[in-house]
CSV table of C-alpha atoms in Angstrom, one decimal:
chain,number,residue,atom,x,y,z
A,1,MET,CA,8.6,2.5,-24.8
A,2,LYS,CA,10.7,1.2,-22.0
A,3,ASN,CA,13.0,3.7,-22.2
A,4,LYS,CA,11.2,3.1,-25.3
A,5,ILE,CA,10.5,6.5,-26.8
A,6,LEU,CA,13.5,7.1,-29.0
A,7,PHE,CA,15.9,9.7,-27.8
A,8,SER,CA,15.7,11.7,-31.0
A,9,VAL,CA,11.9,11.9,-30.7
A,10,LEU,CA,12.1,12.8,-27.0
A,11,PHE,CA,14.7,15.5,-27.7
A,12,ALA,CA,12.4,17.0,-30.3
A,13,ILE,CA,9.6,17.1,-27.8
A,14,LEU,CA,11.6,18.6,-25.0
A,15,SER,CA,13.0,21.3,-27.3
A,16,LEU,CA,9.6,22.5,-28.5
A,17,PRO,CA,8.2,25.7,-27.0
A,18,MET,CA,6.1,25.1,-23.9
A,19,PHE,CA,2.5,26.1,-24.2
A,20,ALA,CA,0.1,26.6,-21.3
A,21,GLN,CA,-1.9,23.5,-20.4
A,22,ASN,CA,-5.7,23.6,-20.2
A,23,ASN,CA,-6.8,21.7,-17.1
A,24,ASN,CA,-10.5,21.5,-18.3
A,25,LEU,CA,-11.5,17.9,-18.0
A,26,ASP,CA,-14.8,18.3,-19.8
A,27,SER,CA,-13.3,17.2,-23.1
A,28,ILE,CA,-11.3,14.4,-21.4
A,29,ALA,CA,-14.1,12.6,-19.6
A,30,LYS,CA,-16.7,10.8,-21.6
A,31,SER,CA,-19.7,8.8,-20.6
A,32,VAL,CA,-18.4,5.8,-18.7
A,33,ASP,CA,-21.7,3.9,-18.4
A,34,ASP,CA,-20.4,1.0,-20.5
A,35,ARG,CA,-16.7,1.2,-19.5
A,36,CYS,CA,-14.7,-0.8,-16.9
A,37,ILE,CA,-13.2,1.5,-14.3
A,38,VAL,CA,-10.0,1.0,-12.5
A,39,SER,CA,-8.9,3.0,-9.5
A,40,ILE,CA,-5.2,3.5,-8.9
A,41,GLU,CA,-4.3,4.7,-5.4
A,42,THR,CA,-0.8,6.3,-5.5
A,43,SER,CA,1.3,7.9,-2.8
A,44,LEU,CA,0.3,11.3,-4.3
A,45,GLY,CA,-3.4,10.7,-4.7
A,46,ASN,CA,-6.0,8.6,-6.6
A,47,ILE,CA,-6.5,8.2,-10.3
A,48,LYS,CA,-9.5,6.7,-12.0
A,49,ILE,CA,-9.1,5.2,-15.5
A,50,ALA,CA,-11.9,4.1,-17.9
A,51,LEU,CA,-10.9,1.2,-20.2
A,52,TYR,CA,-12.0,1.1,-23.8
A,53,ASN,CA,-14.1,-1.8,-25.0
A,54,GLU,CA,-12.8,-1.3,-28.5
A,55,THR,CA,-9.4,-2.5,-27.3
A,56,PRO,CA,-10.5,-5.8,-25.6
A,57,LYS,CA,-7.2,-7.5,-25.4
A,58,HIS,CA,-5.6,-4.6,-23.6
A,59,ARG,CA,-8.7,-4.0,-21.4
A,60,ASP,CA,-8.9,-7.7,-20.3
A,61,ASN,CA,-5.1,-8.0,-19.7
A,62,PHE,CA,-5.1,-4.8,-17.6
A,63,LEU,CA,-8.1,-6.0,-15.6
A,64,LYS,CA,-6.5,-9.4,-15.0
A,65,LEU,CA,-3.3,-7.8,-13.7
A,66,VAL,CA,-5.2,-5.4,-11.4
A,67,LYS,CA,-7.3,-8.3,-10.0
A,68,GLU,CA,-4.1,-10.3,-9.3
A,69,GLY,CA,-2.6,-7.4,-7.4
A,70,PHE,CA,0.2,-7.1,-9.9
A,71,TYR,CA,0.3,-3.3,-9.8
A,72,ASN,CA,0.3,-3.0,-6.0
A,73,GLY,CA,3.7,-1.7,-5.0
A,74,ILE,CA,4.8,-0.8,-8.6
A,75,LEU,CA,6.6,2.6,-9.0
A,76,PHE,CA,6.1,5.3,-11.5
A,77,HIS,CA,9.6,4.9,-12.8
A,78,ARG,CA,9.7,7.4,-15.6
A,79,VAL,CA,8.1,10.9,-15.6
A,80,ILE,CA,8.6,13.6,-18.1
A,81,PRO,CA,6.8,17.0,-17.7
A,82,ASN,CA,4.6,18.0,-20.6
A,83,PHE,CA,4.8,14.5,-22.0
A,84,MET,CA,3.9,11.5,-19.9
A,85,VAL,CA,4.3,9.4,-16.7
A,86,GLN,CA,5.0,5.7,-17.0
A,87,ALA,CA,4.7,2.7,-14.6
A,88,GLY,CA,4.4,-1.1,-14.7
A,89,ASP,CA,8.0,-2.4,-14.5
A,90,PRO,CA,7.7,-5.4,-12.1
A,91,SER,CA,11.3,-5.0,-10.9
A,92,SER,CA,10.4,-1.6,-9.5
A,93,LYS,CA,8.8,-3.2,-6.5
A,94,THR,CA,12.2,-4.0,-5.0
A,95,ALA,CA,14.3,-1.4,-6.8
A,96,VAL,CA,16.9,0.5,-4.8
A,97,SER,CA,17.4,4.2,-5.0
A,98,GLY,CA,18.8,5.3,-8.3
A,99,GLN,CA,18.4,1.9,-10.0
A,100,LEU,CA,17.7,2.2,-13.7
A,101,LEU,CA,14.1,0.9,-14.4
A,102,GLY,CA,11.9,0.3,-17.4
A,103,ASN,CA,13.6,-2.7,-19.0
A,104,VAL,CA,11.5,-5.5,-17.5
A,105,SER,CA,8.0,-6.7,-18.4
A,106,LEU,CA,6.2,-10.0,-18.1
A,107,ASP,CA,7.0,-12.7,-20.6
A,108,TYR,CA,4.4,-12.0,-23.2
A,109,THR,CA,3.2,-9.2,-25.4
A,110,ILE,CA,-0.2,-8.0,-26.5
A,111,PRO,CA,-1.1,-7.6,-30.2
A,112,ALA,CA,-1.5,-4.0,-31.1
A,113,GLU,CA,-5.1,-2.6,-31.0
A,114,ILE,CA,-4.5,0.8,-32.4
A,115,ARG,CA,-7.8,2.5,-33.0
A,116,PHE,CA,-6.7,5.8,-34.4
A,117,PRO,CA,-8.4,8.2,-35.1
A,118,GLN,CA,-11.1,7.1,-32.7
A,119,TYR,CA,-8.5,7.1,-29.8
A,120,TYR,CA,-5.4,9.2,-29.8
A,121,HIS,CA,-2.8,10.6,-27.5
A,122,LYS,CA,-4.7,13.5,-26.0
A,123,ARG,CA,-4.0,14.7,-22.5
A,124,GLY,CA,-5.2,12.0,-20.1
A,125,ALA,CA,-4.9,9.1,-22.5
A,126,VAL,CA,-3.7,5.8,-21.1
A,127,ALA,CA,-1.6,3.8,-23.5
A,128,ALA,CA,0.5,0.6,-23.6
A,129,ALA,CA,4.3,0.9,-23.7
A,130,GLN,CA,6.2,-1.3,-26.2
A,131,GLU,CA,9.1,-3.7,-25.9
A,132,GLU,CA,12.3,-2.5,-27.6
A,133,ASN,CA,12.2,-3.4,-31.3
A,134,ALA,CA,8.5,-4.5,-30.9
A,135,LYS,CA,7.1,-6.3,-34.0
A,136,ASP,CA,4.0,-4.9,-35.5
A,137,HIS,CA,3.6,-2.4,-32.6
A,138,ALA,CA,2.9,-5.2,-30.1
A,139,SER,CA,2.4,-3.8,-26.5
A,140,SER,CA,4.3,-4.6,-23.3
A,141,SER,CA,2.3,-7.0,-21.1
A,142,CYS,CA,2.3,-4.6,-18.1
A,143,GLN,CA,4.0,-1.3,-18.7
A,144,PHE,CA,1.6,1.7,-19.4
A,145,TYR,CA,1.8,5.4,-19.6
A,146,ILE,CA,-0.5,8.3,-19.0
A,147,VAL,CA,-0.2,11.3,-21.4
A,148,THR,CA,0.1,14.8,-19.9
A,149,GLY,CA,1.4,16.4,-23.0
A,150,LYS,CA,1.3,20.0,-24.1
A,151,THR,CA,-0.9,22.2,-26.3
A,152,PHE,CA,0.2,22.9,-29.9
A,153,GLY,CA,-0.4,25.9,-32.0
A,154,PRO,CA,-1.7,25.3,-35.6
A,155,LYS,CA,1.8,25.6,-37.2
A,156,MET,CA,3.5,23.3,-34.7
A,157,LEU,CA,0.6,20.8,-35.0
A,158,GLU,CA,0.9,20.9,-38.7
A,159,THR,CA,4.6,20.1,-38.3
A,160,LYS,CA,3.9,17.1,-36.1
A,161,LEU,CA,1.3,15.9,-38.6
A,162,ASN,CA,3.7,16.1,-41.5
A,163,GLU,CA,6.2,14.0,-39.5
A,164,LEU,CA,3.6,11.4,-38.8
A,165,THR,CA,2.4,11.4,-42.4
A,166,GLU,CA,5.9,10.7,-43.6
A,167,LYS,CA,6.4,7.9,-41.0
A,168,SER,CA,3.1,6.3,-41.8
A,169,GLY,CA,3.2,6.6,-45.5
A,170,GLY,CA,0.3,9.0,-45.5
A,171,THR,CA,-2.1,7.0,-43.4
A,172,ILE,CA,-2.3,9.3,-40.4
A,173,PHE,CA,-4.6,12.3,-40.7
A,174,PHE,CA,-6.0,14.6,-37.9
A,175,ASN,CA,-9.7,15.4,-38.1
A,176,ASP,CA,-11.1,18.7,-36.7
A,177,LYS,CA,-11.8,17.2,-33.3
A,178,ILE,CA,-8.3,15.8,-32.9
A,179,LYS,CA,-6.8,19.2,-34.0
A,180,ASN,CA,-9.0,21.0,-31.5
A,181,ASP,CA,-8.1,18.7,-28.7
A,182,TYR,CA,-4.3,19.1,-29.3
A,183,GLN,CA,-4.7,22.9,-29.5
A,184,THR,CA,-6.8,23.2,-26.4
A,185,ILE,CA,-6.3,20.4,-23.9
A,186,GLY,CA,-3.0,19.2,-25.4
A,187,GLY,CA,-1.4,15.8,-25.8
A,188,ALA,CA,1.4,13.9,-27.5
A,189,PRO,CA,0.5,13.7,-31.2
A,190,HIS,CA,3.8,12.3,-32.3
A,191,LEU,CA,2.8,8.9,-30.8
A,192,ASP,CA,-0.5,8.5,-32.8
A,193,GLY,CA,-0.8,5.4,-34.8
A,194,LEU,CA,2.3,3.9,-33.2
A,195,TYR,CA,1.1,2.9,-29.7
A,196,THR,CA,-2.2,1.4,-28.5
A,197,VAL,CA,-4.4,3.8,-26.5
A,198,PHE,CA,-6.6,1.7,-24.4
A,199,GLY,CA,-8.2,4.0,-21.9
A,200,GLU,CA,-8.3,7.5,-20.4
A,201,VAL,CA,-8.2,9.2,-17.0
A,202,VAL,CA,-11.7,10.2,-15.9
A,203,ASP,CA,-10.7,11.5,-12.5
A,204,GLY,CA,-7.4,12.5,-10.9
A,205,LEU,CA,-5.6,14.2,-13.7
A,206,ASP,CA,-4.4,16.7,-11.1
A,207,VAL,CA,-2.6,13.8,-9.4
A,208,VAL,CA,-1.0,12.8,-12.7
A,209,ASP,CA,0.2,16.4,-13.0
A,210,LYS,CA,1.7,16.2,-9.5
A,211,ILE,CA,3.6,13.0,-10.5
A,212,GLN,CA,5.0,14.5,-13.7
A,213,ASN,CA,6.4,17.5,-11.9
A,214,VAL,CA,8.3,15.8,-9.1
A,215,GLU,CA,12.1,16.0,-8.8
A,216,LYS,CA,13.8,13.3,-10.9
A,217,ASP,CA,17.2,11.9,-11.8
A,218,ASN,CA,19.0,11.8,-15.1
A,219,ASN,CA,17.0,8.8,-16.1
A,220,ASN,CA,13.7,10.6,-15.4
A,221,ARG,CA,13.1,8.4,-12.4
A,222,PRO,CA,11.6,10.3,-9.4
A,223,ILE,CA,14.1,10.9,-6.6
A,224,ASN,CA,11.5,10.1,-4.1
A,225,ASP,CA,9.6,6.9,-5.1
A,226,ILE,CA,6.0,7.4,-6.3
A,227,LYS,CA,4.3,4.1,-5.6
A,228,ILE,CA,1.0,2.6,-6.7
A,229,LEU,CA,-0.2,1.6,-3.3
A,230,LYS,CA,-3.2,-0.3,-4.6
A,231,ALA,CA,-5.1,-0.8,-7.9
A,232,THR,CA,-8.7,-2.0,-7.8
A,233,VAL,CA,-11.4,-2.7,-10.3
A,234,VAL,CA,-14.2,-0.2,-9.4
A,235,LYS,CA,-16.5,-1.3,-12.2
A,236,ASP,CA,-16.0,-4.7,-14.0
A,237,LEU,CA,-17.3,-6.2,-17.2
A,238,PRO,CA,-21.0,-7.2,-17.1
A,239,ILE,CA,-21.5,-10.9,-16.4
A,240,LYS,CA,-22.8,-12.6,-19.6
A,241,LYS,CA,-25.0,-15.5,-19.1
A,242,SER,CA,-24.4,-18.5,-21.3
A,243,SER,CA,-27.0,-19.6,-23.8
A,244,THR,CA,-27.6,-22.7,-21.6
A,245,THR,CA,-28.2,-20.6,-18.5
A,246,GLN,CA,-30.5,-18.4,-20.4
A,247,LYS,CA,-32.6,-21.3,-21.8
A,248,ASN,CA,-32.8,-22.8,-18.3
A,249,ASN,CA,-34.1,-19.5,-16.9
A,250,GLU,CA,-36.6,-19.2,-19.7
A,251,HIS,CA,-37.8,-22.8,-19.0
A,252,ASN,CA,-38.1,-22.0,-15.3
A,253,LYS,CA,-40.2,-19.0,-16.0
A,254,MET,CA,-42.5,-21.0,-18.3
A,255,SER,CA,-42.9,-23.7,-15.6
A,256,LYS,CA,-44.0,-21.2,-13.1
A,257,LYS,CA,-46.8,-19.9,-15.3
């Protein structure tokens, strides 16, 4: 995506009728007992993201960058109401007003971990952007977006599904839960099966809404910078003991008996 959503697709999305969004987060937030949690402190408020274990390469890469402080000072450089907000361009840390952003990432990509239909582009989904002309849907090393989306009526949703079916050769299908989510909480179904969804917002979706609705220029960059002040890991991966450590512990327990 780095200016990565094709113009024709974006035009189609922006030209669709606007439906009222449902801000009920009950269907967005799941149990996060076994998920890593990252807190993103922005200049408009805080956002908490749960990372999926089923996308381990994306999860571990995101955790690594957060721990290194990579995202501290990064801007939300692309915001489109009823669609998504995007961040992660390292050049945005030193960008001057009006500078075109979105064309810079780190010097590697992440293999796609598309887990559709388990994870899809519902409202609040966190997904990886893609390099231009990405091979096999490989993800950008650092750019990500948060879906705000819109709700779809049954006919419009069927239209989007037909478009996806044609693009995917008939491999994309919406089950009842997906259909219900897109009709009630909303999302961006046209991206399903094409980008890796690796997490979701579990707190602070109202902040994401504030970000998507700010004044922006012709390149969808906010006029007034919206900065990630600090990103921190609130809940990390559990520490796994090596088999050697476990054997030593067991031996010590036996010795004490």
